[in-house]
C-alpha atoms as a printed R data frame, in Angstrom:
    type eleno elety resid chain resno        x      y       z
1   ATOM     1    CA   MET     A     1 -103.806 63.974  95.920
2   ATOM     2    CA   CYS     A     2 -106.033 62.260  98.471
3   ATOM     3    CA   SER     A     3 -105.189 59.008 100.174
4   ATOM     4    CA   SER     A     4 -107.716 56.171 100.246
5   ATOM     5    CA   ASP     A     5 -109.511 54.452 103.097
6   ATOM     6    CA   LEU     A     6 -110.824 50.912 102.602
7   ATOM     7    CA   LEU     A     7 -113.662 48.919 104.127
8   ATOM     8    CA   ASP     A     8 -114.242 45.402 102.883
9   ATOM     9    CA   PRO     A     9 -116.636 42.877 104.475
10  ATOM    10    CA   ARG     A    10 -118.793 40.300 102.667
11  ATOM    11    CA   ASN     A    11 -121.776 42.641 102.093
12  ATOM    12    CA   ILE     A    12 -121.928 46.411 102.533
13  ATOM    13    CA   THR     A    13 -125.158 48.380 102.764
14  ATOM    14    CA   ILE     A    14 -125.149 52.187 102.763
15  ATOM    15    CA   ALA     A    15 -128.158 53.093 104.910
16  ATOM    16    CA   THR     A    16 -129.178 55.728 107.429
17  ATOM    17    CA   ALA     A    17 -131.098 53.347 109.707
18  ATOM    18    CA   GLY     A    18 -129.055 50.869 111.711
19  ATOM    19    CA   GLY     A    19 -125.770 52.006 110.243
20  ATOM    20    CA   SER     A    20 -122.455 52.646 111.915
21  ATOM    21    CA   ALA     A    21 -119.950 55.329 111.027
22  ATOM    22    CA   TYR     A    22 -117.473 54.775 108.228
23  ATOM    23    CA   ASN     A    23 -114.202 54.208 110.063
24  ATOM    24    CA   PRO     A    24 -111.184 54.844 107.823
25  ATOM    25    CA   GLY     A    25 -108.240 52.496 108.150
26  ATOM    26    CA   VAL     A    26 -110.045 49.715 110.035
27  ATOM    27    CA   ASN     A    27 -109.842 47.274 107.113
28  ATOM    28    CA   ASN     A    28 -107.562 47.408 104.102
29  ATOM    29    CA   LEU     A    29 -108.016 44.223 102.041
30  ATOM    30    CA   PHE     A    30 -110.874 42.039 100.807
31  ATOM    31    CA   GLY     A    31 -109.630 39.448 103.345
32  ATOM    32    CA   ASN     A    32 -109.860 41.468 106.582
33  ATOM    33    CA   THR     A    33 -113.475 40.656 107.471
34  ATOM    34    CA   PRO     A    34 -114.532 38.429 104.583
35  ATOM    35    CA   ALA     A    35 -117.713 36.964 106.139
36  ATOM    36    CA   ALA     A    36 -119.123 40.042 107.918
37  ATOM    37    CA   ASN     A    37 -122.107 42.148 106.810
38  ATOM    38    CA   VAL     A    38 -121.775 45.863 107.511
39  ATOM    39    CA   ILE     A    39 -124.167 48.825 107.370
40  ATOM    40    CA   ILE     A    40 -122.465 52.211 106.936
41  ATOM    41    CA   THR     A    41 -124.205 55.561 107.269
42  ATOM    42    CA   PRO     A    42 -124.059 57.833 104.227
43  ATOM    43    CA   ALA     A    43 -123.333 60.827 106.503
44  ATOM    44    CA   SER     A    44 -120.029 59.286 107.564
45  ATOM    45    CA   ILE     A    45 -119.042 58.677 103.918
46  ATOM    46    CA   ASN     A    46 -120.166 62.185 102.945
47  ATOM    47    CA   ALA     A    47 -117.752 63.719 105.471
48  ATOM    48    CA   ALA     A    48 -114.705 61.686 104.362
49  ATOM    49    CA   ALA     A    49 -111.580 63.798 103.841
50  ATOM    50    CA   ALA     A    50 -109.864 61.100 101.730
51  ATOM    51    CA   ASN     A    51 -111.041 58.943  98.844
52  ATOM    52    CA   VAL     A    52 -113.334 56.162 100.072
53  ATOM    53    CA   VAL     A    53 -112.857 52.591  98.832
54  ATOM    54    CA   LEU     A    54 -115.589 50.082  99.696
55  ATOM    55    CA   GLN     A    55 -114.724 46.454  98.913
56  ATOM    56    CA   ALA     A    56 -117.293 43.706  99.498
57  ATOM    57    CA   ASN     A    57 -116.624 40.088  98.628
58  ATOM    58    CA   ASN     A    58 -120.295 39.724  97.642
59  ATOM    59    CA   ASP     A    59 -122.633 42.761  97.269
60  ATOM    60    CA   ILE     A    60 -122.697 46.515  97.860
61  ATOM    61    CA   THR     A    61 -126.146 48.111  98.188
62  ATOM    62    CA   VAL     A    62 -126.694 51.884  98.238
63  ATOM    63    CA   THR     A    63 -130.019 52.254 100.069
64  ATOM    64    CA   ASN     A    64 -129.744 55.938 101.052
65  ATOM    65    CA   ALA     A    65 -128.104 58.716  99.018
66  ATOM    66    CA   ILE     A    66 -124.400 59.497  99.232
67  ATOM    67    CA   ALA     A    67 -123.551 63.205  98.757
68  ATOM    68    CA   MET     A    68 -119.830 63.732  99.363
69  ATOM    69    CA   THR     A    69 -119.001 67.375 100.066
70  ATOM    70    CA   ASN     A    70 -115.202 67.613 100.280
71  ATOM    71    CA   ASN     A    71 -113.747 68.889  97.009
72  ATOM    72    CA   GLY     A    72 -111.924 66.253  94.957
73  ATOM    73    CA   VAL     A    73 -112.768 63.346  97.268
74  ATOM    74    CA   GLY     A    74 -114.137 60.360  95.370
75  ATOM    75    CA   ILE     A    75 -115.627 56.943  96.001
76  ATOM    76    CA   THR     A    76 -114.725 53.510  94.640
77  ATOM    77    CA   MET     A    77 -116.997 50.492  95.070
78  ATOM    78    CA   GLN     A    78 -115.704 47.002  94.269
79  ATOM    79    CA   ALA     A    79 -118.044 44.024  94.694
80  ATOM    80    CA   GLY     A    80 -117.345 40.354  94.101
81  ATOM    81    CA   ARG     A    81 -120.891 40.077  92.805
82  ATOM    82    CA   ASP     A    82 -123.441 42.950  92.549
83  ATOM    83    CA   ILE     A    83 -123.584 46.691  93.105
84  ATOM    84    CA   LEU     A    84 -127.196 47.750  93.672
85  ATOM    85    CA   VAL     A    85 -127.606 51.522  93.386
86  ATOM    86    CA   ASN     A    86 -131.023 52.376  94.840
87  ATOM    87    CA   ALA     A    87 -130.219 56.009  95.732
88  ATOM    88    CA   GLY     A    88 -128.098 58.766  94.230
89  ATOM    89    CA   VAL     A    89 -124.324 59.026  94.572
90  ATOM    90    CA   SER     A    90 -122.665 62.415  94.137
91  ATOM    91    CA   THR     A    91 -119.263 63.913  94.784
92  ATOM    92    CA   THR     A    92 -117.906 67.433  94.699
93  ATOM    93    CA   ASN     A    93 -115.492 66.973  91.791
94  ATOM    94    CA   GLY     A    94 -114.333 63.522  92.928
95  ATOM    95    CA   ASN     A    95 -114.270 60.346  90.843
96  ATOM    96    CA   ILE     A    96 -117.016 57.697  91.122
97  ATOM    97    CA   SER     A    97 -115.905 54.173  90.221
98  ATOM    98    CA   MET     A    98 -117.977 50.973  90.475
99  ATOM    99    CA   THR     A    99 -116.754 47.468  89.576
100 ATOM   100    CA   ALA     A   100 -119.007 44.406  89.875
101 ATOM   101    CA   ASN     A   101 -117.906 40.745  89.553
102 ATOM   102    CA   ASP     A   102 -114.525 41.980  90.826
103 ATOM   103    CA   SER     A   103 -112.132 39.037  90.575
104 ATOM   104    CA   SER     A   104 -109.800 40.462  93.230
105 ATOM   105    CA   SER     A   105 -112.421 39.610  95.891
106 ATOM   106    CA   ILE     A   106 -112.294 36.367  97.887
107 ATOM   107    CA   LEU     A   107 -113.993 33.752  95.712
108 ATOM   108    CA   ALA     A   108 -115.136 31.629  98.676
109 ATOM   109    CA   ASN     A   109 -117.195 34.569 100.007
110 ATOM   110    CA   ARG     A   110 -118.939 35.354  96.721
111 ATOM   111    CA   ALA     A   111 -122.420 33.836  96.426
112 ATOM   112    CA   ASN     A   112 -122.730 31.027  93.897
113 ATOM   113    CA   GLY     A   113 -124.955 30.999  90.855
114 ATOM   114    CA   ALA     A   114 -125.450 34.675  90.138
115 ATOM   115    CA   ALA     A   115 -123.867 37.008  87.635
116 ATOM   116    CA   GLY     A   116 -122.145 40.155  88.893
117 ATOM   117    CA   ASP     A   117 -124.260 43.133  87.832
118 ATOM   118    CA   ILE     A   118 -124.502 46.876  88.416
119 ATOM   119    CA   ILE     A   119 -128.228 47.618  88.756
120 ATOM   120    CA   PHE     A   120 -129.814 51.047  89.207
121 ATOM   121    CA   GLY     A   121 -133.141 51.730  90.911
122 ATOM   122    CA   ALA     A   122 -135.439 54.672  90.175
123 ATOM   123    CA   GLY     A   123 -133.840 58.007  91.063
124 ATOM   124    CA   ALA     A   124 -130.365 56.480  91.468
125 ATOM   125    CA   ASN     A   125 -128.388 59.105  89.565
126 ATOM   126    CA   LEU     A   126 -124.601 59.590  89.642
127 ATOM   127    CA   SER     A   127 -123.033 63.060  89.586
128 ATOM   128    CA   SER     A   128 -119.304 63.806  89.838
129 ATOM   129    CA   GLY     A   129 -118.781 67.440  88.813
130 ATOM   130    CA   THR     A   130 -115.299 67.550  87.248
131 ATOM   131    CA   GLY     A   131 -114.575 63.972  88.406
132 ATOM   132    CA   ASN     A   132 -114.785 60.875  86.220
133 ATOM   133    CA   ILE     A   133 -117.513 58.224  86.384
134 ATOM   134    CA   SER     A   134 -116.587 54.614  85.612
135 ATOM   135    CA   LEU     A   135 -118.941 51.600  85.657
136 ATOM   136    CA   THR     A   136 -117.245 48.249  84.985
137 ATOM   137    CA   ILE     A   137 -118.241 44.595  84.907
138 ATOM   138    CA   ASP     A   138 -115.100 42.472  85.385
139 ATOM   139    CA   PRO     A   139 -115.161 39.777  82.644
140 ATOM   140    CA   ALA     A   140 -113.795 37.057  84.999
141 ATOM   141    CA   THR     A   141 -115.433 33.625  84.677
142 ATOM   142    CA   ALA     A   142 -113.255 31.378  86.891
143 ATOM   143    CA   GLY     A   143 -114.865 29.641  89.861
144 ATOM   144    CA   ASN     A   144 -118.065 31.404  90.989
145 ATOM   145    CA   TYR     A   145 -117.339 34.547  88.961
146 ATOM   146    CA   ALA     A   146 -119.821 35.309  86.212
147 ATOM   147    CA   PRO     A   147 -119.950 38.658  84.406
148 ATOM   148    CA   GLY     A   148 -123.383 40.240  84.283
149 ATOM   149    CA   SER     A   149 -124.697 43.504  82.873
150 ATOM   150    CA   ILE     A   150 -125.014 47.181  83.664
151 ATOM   151    CA   THR     A   151 -128.775 47.599  83.974
152 ATOM   152    CA   THR     A   152 -131.216 50.514  83.969
153 ATOM   153    CA   VAL     A   153 -128.558 53.197  84.176
154 ATOM   154    CA   ARG     A   154 -130.213 56.428  85.286
155 ATOM   155    CA   ASN     A   155 -128.703 59.888  84.798
156 ATOM   156    CA   LEU     A   156 -124.899 60.058  84.786
157 ATOM   157    CA   THR     A   157 -123.599 63.617  84.948
158 ATOM   158    CA   ALA     A   158 -120.109 65.111  84.907
159 ATOM   159    CA   THR     A   159 -119.275 68.702  83.948
160 ATOM   160    CA   THR     A   160 -115.816 68.001  82.477
161 ATOM   161    CA   GLY     A   161 -115.030 64.473  83.686
162 ATOM   162    CA   ASN     A   162 -115.124 61.423  81.446
163 ATOM   163    CA   ILE     A   163 -117.830 58.747  81.714
164 ATOM   164    CA   THR     A   164 -116.903 55.130  80.925
165 ATOM   165    CA   LEU     A   165 -119.306 52.162  80.768
166 ATOM   166    CA   ASN     A   166 -117.466 48.849  80.348
167 ATOM   167    CA   SER     A   167 -119.260 45.492  80.244
168 ATOM   168    CA   PRO     A   168 -118.757 42.254  78.287
169 ATOM   169    CA   ASN     A   169 -122.571 42.012  78.269
170 ATOM   170    CA   THR     A   170 -125.546 44.365  78.003
171 ATOM   171    CA   VAL     A   171 -125.551 48.015  79.036
172 ATOM   172    CA   SER     A   172 -129.111 49.338  79.292
173 ATOM   173    CA   LEU     A   173 -129.808 53.050  79.703
174 ATOM   174    CA   SER     A   174 -132.992 54.684  80.957
175 ATOM   175    CA   GLY     A   175 -131.635 58.173  81.589
176 ATOM   176    CA   ALA     A   176 -129.224 60.757  80.190
177 ATOM   177    CA   VAL     A   177 -125.451 60.319  80.038
178 ATOM   178    CA   ASN     A   178 -123.909 63.803  80.026
179 ATOM   179    CA   ALA     A   179 -120.152 64.353  80.333
180 ATOM   180    CA   GLY     A   180 -120.323 68.074  79.529
181 ATOM   181    CA   SER     A   181 -116.991 68.781  77.825
182 ATOM   182    CA   GLY     A   182 -115.659 65.333  78.867
183 ATOM   183    CA   ILE     A   183 -115.793 62.103  76.847
184 ATOM   184    CA   VAL     A   184 -118.342 59.276  77.027
185 ATOM   185    CA   ARG     A   185 -116.915 55.789  76.318
186 ATOM   186    CA   PHE     A   186 -118.785 52.495  75.950
């Protein structure tokens, strides 16, 4: 079993340009650097030897593709508001989990007036091999929290892992959802 490393500022962007290396163990709670904006290079996430947990009190944006190569190592993204997937995310048999409108974030650092959504851009496919894929919109409505939708889901692929899409609102698909011999749950 792999341990987990956490990183958790206000906004996280995964991007090649202008990014710094993912540094495991620097932050471990939503509250460590609640007002900071961080850019992390996908190459540093790809090389992680332990499960990666990215927690942002506001948004997580995947600008450049993540392609994790260590077997069984997965990625979890938890955002107080939105997760914007504009490039592919893949693991080598590790789980992929995304939760938007996450009510365990720091409410004061979540932007007002917007629902927490998971939104996919063109070509933003998820692939986990034997790992599970889970997309969740937290139904929380207290304070600034507002559950949104899972929008324009592209291709989700697992060979034997389960795929779960959980939202109190709309789930819109524009690609294939293929769990191989696993189970697909809505």
